[in-house]
Amino acid sequence: MADLDPVIHAQARLRIMAALSGLPDGDRMTFPRLQQILDMTAGNLSVHLTKLEQAGYVDVAKSFRGRTPTTTAALSARGRVAFDDYTAAVRALLDPSKES
Amino acid sequence: MTPVDDDAPPASPAESLALIRQEQAAVADTVAINPLAYYLPWGVAWLIGYGLLFLRYGPGGRIFVPLPDWLPLVTLFALMVLAMTSTMVVSARRGRGVQGRSSWQGTAYGLAWFLAFAGVGSTTGRFVRYLPADEQGLLWACVSVGTVAVMYLAGSAIWLSRDMFVLGAWLTVINIAGVALGPGWHSLLISAGGGGGLIALGLTLAMRERRRRG
């Protein structure tokens, strides 16, 4: 398991990356909805989103709708590549014959 | 491998894969529309509404069932209002907490339906008075069904959906056939083929969805 990206290979962050990878291209998910889908506390989600953002895997944007701040997140291009690589590596570990 | 913090790694590759599938499916549910709530109410509205029109205003002016003359249209419109309500609820729930391209696609497509019917309705309303009574009903029906068909064809291009294309093409074909056959027959074709087709599509998509989830 030495090859697995340590930023993604952690339960909370893997779940965040997987959820964001399920969005159609060009879409972003709001923080509260992401929190609801992942059933994580706001603090926990915030910590891990920041780590993913620092790694350049997730693009976090803050905007205002009226006076209400909205935070949205989406995979960055780099994050999508890293997630695809991670998924391929995990598949290869499960079935080495399919390793490319 | 050194973990970058206290967030424990998944126990095994299998668990990693299971987590990925679980969260991707949860998000797919958020983004997808419920095909039953989307297609079924329209199918039922057409099946019953156009079915009653056929029974009351049959081919060649035949009355198969002596219903009050106002009943078929009132029923059709009431059921269409219910269907529109269902569509709006489904569309509003879809993509809660999702912003960006897909929400713009949905909003623009929804507005396009209203604008299409505003244009087509005002034009038809202007000229329909020059026709005999039975042809007036046919004109309203074929223009409406034709517009619905075009909207589904456009939808198939937006969402790359073959099902929507088949539905739009099928509605176009039975609409043309119904216009050729004339008043009465058009109602029957739209009731059975259009209403039935919408119901069949809703059920097919729902079953496919269920099978996909295993």
mmCIF file of N, CA, C and O in Angstrom, chain B residues 39 152-153 155-170 201 205 208:
data_model
loop_
_atom_site.group_PDB
_atom_site.id
_atom_site.type_symbol
_atom_site.label_atom_id
_atom_site.label_comp_id
_atom_site.label_asym_id
_atom_site.label_seq_id
_atom_site.Cartn_x
_atom_site.Cartn_y
_atom_site.Cartn_z
ATOM 1 N N TYR B 39 -42.076 11.630 -15.082
ATOM 2 C CA TYR B 39 -42.820 11.222 -16.280
ATOM 3 C C TYR B 39 -44.236 10.720 -15.998
ATOM 4 O O TYR B 39 -45.144 10.915 -16.803
ATOM 5 N N TYR B 152 -38.539 17.612 -25.618
ATOM 6 C CA TYR B 152 -37.816 16.395 -25.223
ATOM 7 C C TYR B 152 -36.614 16.153 -26.124
ATOM 8 O O TYR B 152 -35.560 15.712 -25.670
ATOM 9 N N LEU B 153 -36.765 16.444 -27.419
ATOM 10 C CA LEU B 153 -35.622 16.277 -28.334
ATOM 11 C C LEU B 153 -34.487 17.213 -27.922
ATOM 12 O O LEU B 153 -33.318 16.823 -27.902
ATOM 13 N N GLY B 155 -34.009 18.363 -24.921
ATOM 14 C CA GLY B 155 -33.511 17.823 -23.651
ATOM 15 C C GLY B 155 -32.513 16.697 -23.877
ATOM 16 O O GLY B 155 -31.520 16.566 -23.150
ATOM 17 N N SER B 156 -32.762 15.889 -24.908
ATOM 18 C CA SER B 156 -31.845 14.770 -25.176
ATOM 19 C C SER B 156 -30.469 15.298 -25.574
ATOM 20 O O SER B 156 -29.450 14.671 -25.286
ATOM 21 N N ALA B 157 -30.439 16.460 -26.229
ATOM 22 C CA ALA B 157 -29.145 17.049 -26.606
ATOM 23 C C ALA B 157 -28.439 17.638 -25.381
ATOM 24 O O ALA B 157 -27.225 17.590 -25.271
ATOM 25 N N ILE B 158 -29.222 18.185 -24.443
ATOM 26 C CA ILE B 158 -28.614 18.793 -23.250
ATOM 27 C C ILE B 158 -28.034 17.727 -22.327
ATOM 28 O O ILE B 158 -26.915 17.846 -21.845
ATOM 29 N N TRP B 159 -28.818 16.675 -22.062
ATOM 30 C CA TRP B 159 -28.390 15.659 -21.093
ATOM 31 C C TRP B 159 -27.848 14.398 -21.753
ATOM 32 O O TRP B 159 -27.674 13.380 -21.091
ATOM 33 N N LEU B 160 -27.618 14.471 -23.074
ATOM 34 C CA LEU B 160 -27.091 13.327 -23.823
ATOM 35 C C LEU B 160 -27.896 12.072 -23.509
ATOM 36 O O LEU B 160 -27.343 11.012 -23.197
ATOM 37 N N SER B 161 -29.238 12.221 -23.558
ATOM 38 C CA SER B 161 -30.107 11.123 -23.172
ATOM 39 C C SER B 161 -30.785 10.512 -24.394
ATOM 40 O O SER B 161 -31.582 11.169 -25.073
ATOM 41 N N ARG B 162 -30.475 9.257 -24.639
ATOM 42 C CA ARG B 162 -31.108 8.573 -25.758
ATOM 43 C C ARG B 162 -32.591 8.355 -25.485
ATOM 44 O O ARG B 162 -33.422 8.402 -26.386
ATOM 45 N N ASP B 163 -32.929 8.108 -24.213
ATOM 46 C CA ASP B 163 -34.338 7.882 -23.854
ATOM 47 C C ASP B 163 -35.190 9.096 -24.205
ATOM 48 O O ASP B 163 -36.289 8.961 -24.734
ATOM 49 N N MET B 164 -34.692 10.290 -23.885
ATOM 50 C CA MET B 164 -35.444 11.500 -24.190
ATOM 51 C C MET B 164 -35.593 11.677 -25.695
ATOM 52 O O MET B 164 -36.621 12.137 -26.179
ATOM 53 N N PHE B 165 -34.549 11.308 -26.449
ATOM 54 C CA PHE B 165 -34.627 11.439 -27.902
ATOM 55 C C PHE B 165 -35.699 10.500 -28.466
ATOM 56 O O PHE B 165 -36.518 10.901 -29.293
ATOM 57 N N VAL B 166 -35.681 9.260 -27.981
ATOM 58 C CA VAL B 166 -36.675 8.280 -28.451
ATOM 59 C C VAL B 166 -38.079 8.776 -28.125
ATOM 60 O O VAL B 166 -38.989 8.718 -28.960
ATOM 61 N N LEU B 167 -38.258 9.295 -26.911
ATOM 62 C CA LEU B 167 -39.575 9.809 -26.518
ATOM 63 C C LEU B 167 -40.005 10.954 -27.443
ATOM 64 O O LEU B 167 -41.131 10.966 -27.961
ATOM 65 N N GLY B 168 -39.112 11.913 -27.676
ATOM 66 C CA GLY B 168 -39.448 13.057 -28.529
ATOM 67 C C GLY B 168 -39.762 12.625 -29.961
ATOM 68 O O GLY B 168 -40.706 13.122 -30.579
ATOM 69 N N ALA B 169 -38.962 11.690 -30.479
ATOM 70 C CA ALA B 169 -39.182 11.216 -31.846
ATOM 71 C C ALA B 169 -40.510 10.455 -31.950
ATOM 72 O O ALA B 169 -41.288 10.635 -32.886
ATOM 73 N N TRP B 170 -40.780 9.631 -30.944
ATOM 74 C CA TRP B 170 -42.025 8.853 -30.922
ATOM 75 C C TRP B 170 -43.237 9.780 -30.870
ATOM 76 O O TRP B 170 -44.206 9.610 -31.611
ATOM 77 N N LEU B 201 -42.011 4.892 -20.195
ATOM 78 C CA LEU B 201 -40.648 5.402 -20.025
ATOM 79 C C LEU B 201 -40.333 5.600 -18.535
ATOM 80 O O LEU B 201 -39.264 5.208 -18.066
ATOM 81 N N LEU B 205 -37.352 3.530 -16.707
ATOM 82 C CA LEU B 205 -36.208 4.204 -16.078
ATOM 83 C C LEU B 205 -36.129 3.867 -14.594
ATOM 84 O O LEU B 205 -35.042 3.663 -14.049
ATOM 85 N N ARG B 208 -34.767 0.361 -14.266
ATOM 86 C CA ARG B 208 -33.342 0.342 -14.597
ATOM 87 C C ARG B 208 -32.521 0.874 -13.410
ATOM 88 O O ARG B 208 -31.481 0.339 -13.050
#
